[in-house]
Short mmCIF file of C-alpha atoms and ligand atoms in Angstrom, two decimals:
data_model
loop_
_atom_site.label_atom_id
_atom_site.label_comp_id
_atom_site.label_asym_id
_atom_site.label_seq_id
_atom_site.Cartn_x
_atom_site.Cartn_y
_atom_site.Cartn_z
CA UNK A 1 52.86 64.53 156.91
CA UNK A 2 53.02 62.62 153.64
CA UNK A 3 52.38 64.27 150.27
CA UNK A 4 52.50 60.98 148.33
CA UNK A 5 49.34 59.96 146.49
CA UNK A 6 47.92 56.45 146.96
CA UNK A 7 47.79 54.03 144.02
CA UNK A 8 44.03 54.63 143.69
CA UNK A 9 44.46 58.41 143.72
CA UNK A 10 47.14 58.18 141.01
CA UNK A 11 44.91 55.86 139.00
CA UNK A 12 41.88 58.21 138.93
CA UNK A 13 44.16 61.18 138.22
CA UNK A 14 45.69 59.36 135.23
CA UNK A 15 42.30 58.15 133.95
CA UNK A 16 40.85 61.68 134.17
CA UNK A 17 43.94 63.18 132.50
CA UNK A 18 43.86 60.69 129.61
CA UNK A 19 40.15 61.26 129.00
CA UNK A 20 40.54 65.04 129.31
CA UNK A 21 43.45 65.19 126.86
CA UNK A 22 41.95 62.81 124.32
CA UNK A 23 38.21 63.51 124.45
CA UNK A 24 37.65 66.90 126.10
CA UNK A 25 40.51 69.21 125.04
CA UNK A 26 39.97 68.66 121.27
CA UNK A 27 36.29 69.77 121.46
CA UNK A 28 36.50 72.42 124.21
CA UNK A 29 36.82 75.47 121.92
CA UNK A 30 34.02 74.24 119.64
CA UNK A 31 31.62 73.75 122.59
CA UNK A 32 32.62 77.14 123.99
CA UNK A 33 31.68 78.87 120.73
CA UNK A 34 28.45 76.94 120.09
CA UNK A 35 27.39 76.71 123.74
CA UNK A 36 26.26 73.11 123.19
CA UNK A 37 26.09 70.74 126.14
CA UNK A 38 28.70 67.93 125.85
CA UNK A 39 26.25 65.09 126.47
CA UNK A 40 28.31 62.31 124.84
CA UNK A 41 31.38 63.18 126.91
CA UNK A 42 29.33 63.38 130.12
CA UNK A 43 27.91 59.89 129.50
CA UNK A 44 31.43 58.58 128.82
CA UNK A 45 32.69 60.26 132.00
CA UNK A 46 29.91 58.47 133.90
CA UNK A 47 31.12 55.14 132.53
CA UNK A 48 34.64 55.99 133.74
CA UNK A 49 33.32 56.68 137.25
CA UNK A 50 33.93 60.44 137.07
CA UNK A 51 30.31 61.40 137.84
CA UNK A 52 30.29 59.82 141.30
CA UNK A 53 33.90 59.50 142.36
CA UNK A 54 33.17 59.34 146.10
CA UNK A 55 29.97 57.34 145.67
CA UNK A 56 30.28 53.69 146.80
CA UNK A 57 30.28 51.18 143.94
CA UNK A 58 26.98 49.75 145.24
CA UNK A 59 25.33 53.06 144.26
CA UNK A 60 26.96 53.28 140.83
CA UNK A 61 30.06 55.31 141.76
CA UNK A 62 33.83 54.77 141.78
CA UNK A 63 34.10 54.34 145.57
CA UNK A 64 37.18 56.58 145.84
CA UNK A 65 38.06 59.43 148.22
CA UNK A 66 37.82 63.24 148.14
CA UNK A 67 41.49 63.67 147.18
CA UNK A 68 40.80 61.43 144.16
CA UNK A 69 37.81 63.64 143.32
CA UNK A 70 39.92 66.82 143.53
CA UNK A 71 42.69 65.35 141.38
CA UNK A 72 40.21 64.30 138.69
CA UNK A 73 38.40 67.67 138.79
CA UNK A 74 41.72 69.47 138.22
CA UNK A 75 42.49 67.38 135.13
CA UNK A 76 39.02 67.71 133.60
CA UNK A 77 38.83 71.47 134.29
CA UNK A 78 42.30 72.05 132.84
CA UNK A 79 40.95 70.70 129.55
CA UNK A 80 37.57 72.44 129.84
CA UNK A 81 36.07 74.17 132.86
CA UNK A 82 32.51 73.65 131.55
CA UNK A 83 32.92 69.86 131.72
CA UNK A 84 34.28 70.44 135.25
CA UNK A 85 31.16 72.39 136.23
CA UNK A 86 28.81 69.60 135.15
CA UNK A 87 31.01 67.03 136.89
CA UNK A 88 31.14 69.02 140.14
CA UNK A 89 27.34 69.46 140.35
CA UNK A 90 26.73 65.72 139.81
CA UNK A 91 29.41 64.71 142.32
CA UNK A 92 29.29 67.33 145.04
CA UNK A 93 25.91 69.03 144.96
CA UNK A 94 23.70 66.10 143.97
CA UNK A 95 25.25 62.78 145.03
CA UNK A 96 27.07 64.06 148.09
CA UNK A 97 23.95 65.49 149.78
CA UNK A 98 21.79 62.41 149.16
CA UNK A 99 24.57 60.09 150.32
CA UNK A 100 24.88 62.08 153.54
CA UNK A 101 21.21 62.75 154.32
CA UNK A 102 19.22 60.37 152.11
CA UNK A 103 17.32 57.16 152.82
CA UNK A 104 18.43 53.83 151.40
CA UNK A 105 15.70 54.06 148.73
CA UNK A 106 16.80 57.59 147.73
CA UNK A 107 20.42 56.47 147.41
CA UNK A 108 19.54 53.36 145.39
CA UNK A 109 17.33 55.26 142.97
CA UNK A 110 18.69 58.79 142.60
CA UNK A 111 22.38 58.54 143.46
CA UNK A 112 22.74 55.45 141.31
CA UNK A 113 21.20 57.15 138.27
CA UNK A 114 23.44 60.22 138.54
CA UNK A 115 26.73 58.65 139.69
CA UNK A 116 26.65 56.18 136.81
CA UNK A 117 26.25 59.06 134.33
CA UNK A 118 22.97 57.58 133.11
CA UNK A 119 21.14 60.78 134.12
CA UNK A 120 22.16 64.34 135.04
CA UNK A 121 21.57 65.97 138.42
CA UNK A 122 21.22 69.58 139.60
CA UNK A 123 20.91 71.66 142.77
CA UNK A 124 18.29 74.37 143.14
CA UNK A 125 18.91 76.89 145.92
CA UNK A 126 19.18 80.39 144.38
CA UNK A 127 16.12 82.39 143.41
CA UNK A 128 15.65 85.56 141.36
CA UNK A 129 15.61 87.63 144.59
CA UNK A 130 17.93 85.52 146.80
CA UNK A 131 21.45 84.44 145.89
CA UNK A 132 23.92 85.17 148.68
CA UNK A 133 21.05 85.60 151.18
CA UNK A 134 19.95 82.03 150.56
CA UNK A 135 17.69 81.61 153.61
CA UNK A 136 15.35 84.40 152.46
CA UNK A 137 13.95 82.15 149.71
CA UNK A 138 10.31 82.53 148.64
CA UNK A 139 9.73 78.97 147.37
CA UNK A 140 7.09 77.12 149.41
CA UNK A 141 6.22 73.48 150.08
CA UNK A 142 2.93 72.63 151.80
CA UNK A 143 2.14 69.16 153.12
CA UNK A 144 -1.12 67.73 151.72
CA UNK A 145 -3.99 67.05 154.13
CA UNK A 146 -3.45 63.29 153.94
CA UNK A 147 0.30 63.75 154.52
CA UNK A 148 1.23 61.79 151.38
CA UNK A 149 2.92 64.58 149.42
CA UNK A 150 4.04 68.21 149.37
CA UNK A 151 2.61 70.78 146.98
CA UNK A 152 5.59 72.86 145.88
CA UNK A 153 5.51 76.27 144.25
CA UNK A 154 9.00 77.51 143.48
CA UNK A 155 11.03 79.66 141.12
CA UNK A 156 14.76 78.96 141.09
CA UNK A 157 17.53 80.61 139.08
CA UNK A 158 21.01 79.83 137.83
CA UNK A 159 20.41 76.10 137.79
CA UNK A 160 23.59 74.54 136.46
CA UNK A 161 22.75 71.60 134.14
CA UNK A 162 19.08 72.62 134.57
CA UNK A 163 18.18 72.24 130.88
CA UNK A 164 19.37 68.59 130.90
CA UNK A 165 18.83 67.48 134.49
CA UNK A 166 16.50 64.57 135.22
CA UNK A 167 16.62 65.01 139.03
CA UNK A 168 17.22 68.02 141.28
CA UNK A 169 17.81 68.59 144.96
CA UNK A 170 15.59 71.61 145.62
CA UNK A 171 15.09 73.76 148.72
CA UNK A 172 11.76 75.32 149.73
CA UNK A 173 10.26 76.61 152.95
CA UNK A 174 7.79 74.40 154.82
CA UNK A 175 7.50 76.98 157.62
CA UNK A 176 8.18 80.57 156.49
CA UNK A 177 7.90 82.00 160.04
CA UNK A 178 10.86 79.88 161.14
CA UNK A 179 13.30 81.46 158.61
CA UNK A 180 16.36 79.27 157.94
CA UNK A 181 14.97 76.61 160.33
CA UNK A 182 11.77 76.35 158.25
CA UNK A 183 13.54 75.29 155.04
CA UNK A 184 13.29 71.68 153.81
CA UNK A 185 15.01 69.77 150.98
CA UNK A 186 13.30 67.72 148.27
CA UNK A 187 14.30 65.44 145.41
CA UNK A 188 12.49 66.59 142.30
CA UNK A 189 11.84 64.58 139.14
CA UNK A 190 11.85 66.98 136.20
CA UNK A 191 9.56 64.63 134.24
CA UNK A 192 6.64 65.15 136.65
CA UNK A 193 3.72 67.50 135.95
CA UNK A 194 4.15 70.98 137.40
CA UNK A 195 7.84 71.26 136.47
CA UNK A 196 8.98 73.67 133.75
CA UNK A 197 12.17 75.30 132.54
CA UNK A 198 12.92 78.87 131.50
CA UNK A 199 15.34 79.99 128.81
CA UNK A 200 18.97 78.87 128.84
CA UNK A 201 21.17 81.74 130.09
CA UNK A 202 23.73 83.21 127.66
CA UNK A 203 26.96 83.30 129.70
CA UNK A 204 30.44 84.89 129.64
CA UNK A 205 32.24 81.61 130.32
CA UNK A 206 31.71 77.87 131.01
CA UNK A 207 29.45 78.18 127.99
CA UNK A 208 29.07 74.44 127.36
CA UNK A 209 27.52 73.97 130.80
CA UNK A 210 23.86 74.83 130.40
CA UNK A 211 22.17 77.06 133.00
CA UNK A 212 18.49 77.99 133.25
CA UNK A 213 15.64 79.09 135.50
CA UNK A 214 13.14 76.49 136.63
CA UNK A 215 9.62 76.76 137.94
CA UNK A 216 7.47 74.39 140.00
CA UNK A 217 3.79 75.10 139.87
CA UNK A 218 1.60 73.00 142.22
CA UNK A 219 4.21 70.26 141.78
CA UNK A 220 3.31 67.16 143.85
CA UNK A 221 6.37 65.74 145.58
CA UNK A 222 5.80 62.39 147.36
CA UNK A 223 6.66 62.67 151.05
CA UNK A 224 9.30 59.94 150.66
CA UNK A 225 11.22 62.32 148.35
CA UNK A 226 11.84 64.82 151.14
CA UNK A 227 15.59 64.77 151.87
CA UNK A 228 16.27 64.78 155.62
CA UNK A 229 13.77 66.03 158.16
CA UNK A 230 11.41 68.98 157.78
CA UNK A 231 13.30 72.14 158.74
CA UNK A 232 16.70 70.52 158.13
CA UNK A 233 17.00 71.89 154.59
CA UNK A 234 19.20 74.93 155.21
CA UNK A 235 21.73 72.87 157.15
CA UNK A 236 21.72 70.35 154.27
CA UNK A 237 22.14 73.12 151.69
CA UNK A 238 25.07 74.65 153.58
CA UNK A 239 26.87 71.42 154.38
CA UNK A 240 26.52 70.31 150.74
CA UNK A 241 28.03 73.65 149.70
CA UNK A 242 30.92 73.16 152.17
CA UNK A 243 31.92 70.11 150.11
CA UNK A 244 30.88 71.68 146.79
CA UNK A 245 33.28 74.58 147.36
CA UNK A 246 36.20 72.12 147.44
CA UNK A 247 35.14 70.98 143.95
CA UNK A 248 35.04 74.58 142.71
CA UNK A 249 38.47 75.19 144.24
CA UNK A 250 39.73 72.18 142.27
CA UNK A 251 38.09 73.53 139.12
CA UNK A 252 39.89 76.84 139.68
CA UNK A 253 43.22 75.02 140.13
CA UNK A 254 42.59 73.22 136.82
CA UNK A 255 41.92 76.47 134.95
CA UNK A 256 44.98 78.11 136.56
CA UNK A 257 47.13 75.10 135.69
CA UNK A 258 46.10 75.30 132.03
CA UNK A 259 46.70 79.07 131.89
CA UNK A 260 50.12 78.68 133.51
CA UNK A 261 51.16 75.82 131.21
CA UNK A 262 50.16 77.80 128.10
CA UNK A 263 52.17 80.78 129.41
CA UNK A 264 55.35 78.77 130.01
CA UNK A 265 55.13 77.32 126.55
CA UNK A 266 54.52 80.75 124.94
CA UNK A 267 57.38 82.31 126.94
CA UNK A 268 59.72 79.63 125.58
CA UNK A 269 58.61 79.92 121.94
CA UNK A 270 57.81 83.56 121.36
CA UNK A 271 60.76 85.78 120.43
CA UNK A 272 61.04 89.56 120.77
CA UNK A 273 64.05 91.85 120.59
CA UNK A 274 66.13 88.89 119.39
CA UNK A 275 65.40 86.44 122.24
CA UNK A 276 62.70 84.26 123.83
CA UNK A 277 60.37 86.46 125.88
CA UNK A 278 60.82 84.02 128.82
CA UNK A 279 64.37 85.35 129.23
CA UNK A 280 63.09 88.83 130.12
CA UNK A 281 62.86 89.48 133.84
CA UNK A 282 59.38 91.02 133.62
CA UNK A 283 58.05 87.76 132.10
CA UNK A 284 60.06 85.64 134.55
CA UNK A 285 58.56 87.58 137.45
CA UNK A 286 55.04 86.88 136.15
CA UNK A 287 55.74 83.16 135.67
CA UNK A 288 57.28 82.83 139.14
CA UNK A 289 54.28 84.47 140.83
CA UNK A 290 51.82 82.45 138.71
CA UNK A 291 53.49 79.16 139.63
CA UNK A 292 53.68 80.01 143.33
CA UNK A 293 50.01 81.00 143.57
CA UNK A 294 49.00 77.92 141.55
CA UNK A 295 50.80 75.54 143.91
CA UNK A 296 49.52 77.35 147.03
CA UNK A 297 45.96 77.00 145.68
CA UNK A 298 46.53 73.32 144.95
CA UNK A 299 47.80 72.66 148.48
CA UNK A 300 44.93 74.50 150.18
CA UNK A 301 42.46 72.56 148.01
CA UNK A 302 44.06 69.19 148.74
CA UNK A 303 44.13 70.03 152.44
CA UNK A 304 40.40 70.83 152.34
CA UNK A 305 39.81 67.47 150.59
CA UNK A 306 41.75 65.71 153.34
CA UNK A 307 39.72 67.61 155.97
CA UNK A 308 36.50 66.36 154.34
CA UNK A 309 37.77 62.78 154.45
CA UNK A 310 38.45 63.19 158.19
CA UNK A 311 35.08 64.90 158.71
CA UNK A 312 33.29 62.02 156.97
CA UNK A 313 34.53 59.89 159.91
CA UNK A 314 33.95 62.39 162.74
CA UNK A 315 30.91 64.34 161.51
CA UNK A 316 32.72 67.67 162.04
CA UNK A 317 32.02 70.69 159.82
CA UNK A 318 34.49 71.64 157.07
CA UNK A 319 33.04 75.09 156.50
CA UNK A 320 36.32 76.93 157.08
CA UNK A 321 38.42 74.56 154.94
CA UNK A 322 35.98 74.67 152.00
CA UNK A 323 35.61 78.45 152.06
CA UNK A 324 39.36 79.15 152.35
CA UNK A 325 40.19 76.75 149.51
CA UNK A 326 37.51 78.21 147.22
CA UNK A 327 38.36 81.83 148.06
CA UNK A 328 42.08 81.44 147.48
CA UNK A 329 41.95 79.11 144.47
CA UNK A 330 39.30 81.12 142.60
CA UNK A 331 41.12 84.43 143.08
CA UNK A 332 44.41 82.75 142.13
CA UNK A 333 42.80 81.35 138.96
CA UNK A 334 41.41 84.75 137.96
CA UNK A 335 44.76 86.42 138.60
CA UNK A 336 46.77 83.72 136.80
CA UNK A 337 44.42 83.75 133.78
CA UNK A 338 44.71 87.56 133.69
CA UNK A 339 48.54 87.33 133.69
CA UNK A 340 48.35 84.65 130.98
CA UNK A 341 46.34 86.92 128.66
CA UNK A 342 48.81 89.78 129.27
CA UNK A 343 51.85 87.57 128.71
CA UNK A 344 50.41 86.35 125.37
CA UNK A 345 49.85 89.97 124.21
CA UNK A 346 47.57 90.16 121.16
CA UNK A 347 47.41 86.36 120.97
CA UNK A 348 45.99 86.32 124.50
CA UNK A 349 43.02 88.32 123.23
CA UNK A 350 42.47 86.08 120.23
CA UNK A 351 40.14 83.09 119.99
CA UNK A 352 42.93 81.28 118.14
CA UNK A 353 44.44 80.45 121.54
CA UNK A 354 42.65 79.07 124.62
CA UNK A 355 43.88 81.66 127.14
CA UNK A 356 40.99 84.07 126.55
CA UNK A 357 38.65 81.14 127.38
CA UNK A 358 40.55 80.43 130.60
CA UNK A 359 40.15 84.12 131.51
CA UNK A 360 36.36 84.05 130.91
CA UNK A 361 35.94 80.66 132.62
CA UNK A 362 37.97 81.63 135.71
CA UNK A 363 35.57 84.45 136.60
CA UNK A 364 32.66 82.18 137.54
CA UNK A 365 34.72 80.45 140.24
CA UNK A 366 34.70 83.75 142.18
CA UNK A 367 30.90 83.88 141.94
CA UNK A 368 29.06 80.56 142.12
CA UNK A 369 28.70 78.36 145.20
CA UNK A 370 29.16 81.55 147.23
CA UNK A 371 30.91 84.70 146.04
CA UNK A 372 34.37 85.67 147.32
CA UNK A 373 32.61 88.18 149.58
CA UNK A 374 30.49 85.38 151.11
CA UNK A 375 33.58 83.18 151.59
CA UNK A 376 35.30 86.05 153.46
CA UNK A 377 32.17 86.51 155.60
CA UNK A 378 32.05 82.75 156.40
CA UNK A 379 35.78 82.62 157.24
CA UNK A 380 35.66 85.71 159.48
CA UNK A 381 32.46 84.56 161.24
CA UNK A 382 33.96 81.12 161.87
CA UNK A 383 37.20 82.56 163.22
CA UNK A 384 35.72 85.28 165.44
CA UNK A 385 32.45 83.64 166.41
CA UNK A 386 30.91 87.09 165.73
CA UNK A 387 28.09 87.86 163.27
N1 CAA B 401 26.85 73.54 157.86
C1 CAA B 401 25.84 73.23 158.71
N2 CAA B 401 24.99 74.16 159.21
C2 CAA B 401 25.17 75.43 158.83
C3 CAA B 401 26.19 75.82 157.95
C4 CAA B 401 27.06 74.82 157.46
N3 CAA B 401 28.06 75.13 156.63
N4 CAA B 401 26.13 77.16 157.74
C5 CAA B 401 25.10 77.61 158.48
N5 CAA B 401 24.52 76.55 159.12
C6 CAA B 401 23.40 76.61 160.07
C7 CAA B 401 23.77 77.56 161.21
O1 CAA B 401 24.47 76.88 162.21
C8 CAA B 401 22.41 78.08 161.66
O2 CAA B 401 21.79 77.12 162.51
P1 CAA B 401 21.74 77.39 164.12
O3 CAA B 401 20.96 78.66 164.27
O4 CAA B 401 21.07 76.18 164.64
O5 CAA B 401 23.16 77.55 164.54
C9 CAA B 401 21.60 78.11 160.37
O6 CAA B 401 22.27 77.24 159.44
C10 CAA B 401 21.53 79.52 159.78
O7 CAA B 401 22.86 79.97 159.61
P2 CAA B 401 23.24 81.50 159.48
O8 CAA B 401 22.49 82.27 160.53
O9 CAA B 401 24.72 81.62 159.41
O10 CAA B 401 22.59 81.86 158.06
P3 CAA B 401 22.60 83.18 157.23
O11 CAA B 401 21.24 83.41 156.71
O12 CAA B 401 23.30 84.29 157.97
O13 CAA B 401 23.47 82.76 155.94
C11 CAA B 401 25.47 82.50 154.63
C12 CAA B 401 24.77 82.38 156.00
C13 CAA B 401 26.88 82.02 154.89
C14 CAA B 401 25.49 83.91 154.09
C15 CAA B 401 24.76 81.53 153.63
O14 CAA B 401 23.48 82.01 153.29
C16 CAA B 401 25.54 81.33 152.35
O15 CAA B 401 26.47 80.52 152.29
N6 CAA B 401 25.17 82.05 151.26
C17 CAA B 401 25.72 81.79 149.97
C18 CAA B 401 24.82 80.84 149.22
C19 CAA B 401 25.53 80.21 148.08
O16 CAA B 401 26.66 79.78 148.18
N7 CAA B 401 24.80 80.10 146.97
C20 CAA B 401 25.31 79.45 145.85
C21 CAA B 401 24.20 78.85 145.09
S1 CAA B 401 24.46 77.24 144.59
C22 CAA B 401 25.34 77.33 143.16
O17 CAA B 401 26.02 78.27 142.83
C23 CAA B 401 25.19 76.06 142.46
C24 CAA B 401 25.54 75.89 141.06
O18 CAA B 401 24.64 75.71 140.27
C25 CAA B 401 26.94 75.72 140.67
#
């Protein structure tokens, strides 16, 4: 076993860190308060290769590996989790699925546009009445009589980057009687008739990442924009989420890292009862537990990234690795951010310091791309083989 990073992995980590420190961190609080989407930064991140890290250069990406992606996600999310959210959807949920299941034409057109940062991508699975129970979706796609296109009627919720996305990977049933095996995946152009957006959701955290409902009403999707075979959609949705969850685990590590770093610095500077608070054992105990959970989360996330790199060669599933990394890292981030607020006392509750933002941002990592409850269900089902 070798924990050393390759030259390329160190290079993308350093590039992401530099950009995050210089361009993201200074505007993070402002975007959090205003809730404005950081379009200029996202375009610049595309130019740096951060919007398609694992995408081959031929399709507009950086051509690096999953460990490189995780390292960059940690750096970006440590500066601002909302930038991390947008980055993870473009990389994991949009590009990854089309690279794995798409045709050459789909990769050349859609992956290229998103990986280069020229356009923004999104992933539409959840519906108003189906979140965790994803296969019970109501959205329908019906093949036209001449077989040239699908007529899609769909209502999807919680679409990250929805207000700004040009293309989406969307799931709808082509055969409702077949349940999960009747679901198919489609690439949707948001500039086509029949597509509309609902209001942007006001959110607790990751406020600069825009989220909305979308609706497709008699939307005509050319048959060549179906992703994979008919009925293969649920498998595509789940395997894309297996990889997506590694990105969310990395985002959680980034938030936890920022909360921990702020706490160490505050413990060194802040004085009470005549000494630095970091010399009190109750604060030391918090810092020791925060650091240990942070590094355990980082290792589990990097191991899941390595598992994905192996699986890309063997075709094996990484369901267990992705779920364990996301479950542990997201709960560690929430716990660490909670400790950070407590350790900062009144200043932890104030918008003058970023720890209250870390606390609000950490919460979403326990919810999206499968709640902690769903990750526990997936892990236990995989281990026992029982349902
Ligand atoms: N990879 C490949 N195939 C998979 C799979 C995976 N990870 N998981 C399931 N499948 C296959 C199964 O093998 C099964 O096929 P077979 O019958 O041929 O074996 C089929 O899919 C159905 O599987 P299940 O019976 O296990 O399906 P289920 O209805 O019981 O659901 C679930 C399982 C784990 C609960 C799943 O629905 C799930 O993960 N739910 C959570 C959904 C989720 O994460 N939503 C997040 C929304 S996206 C988001 O948050 C994006 C954002 O904007 C940031």
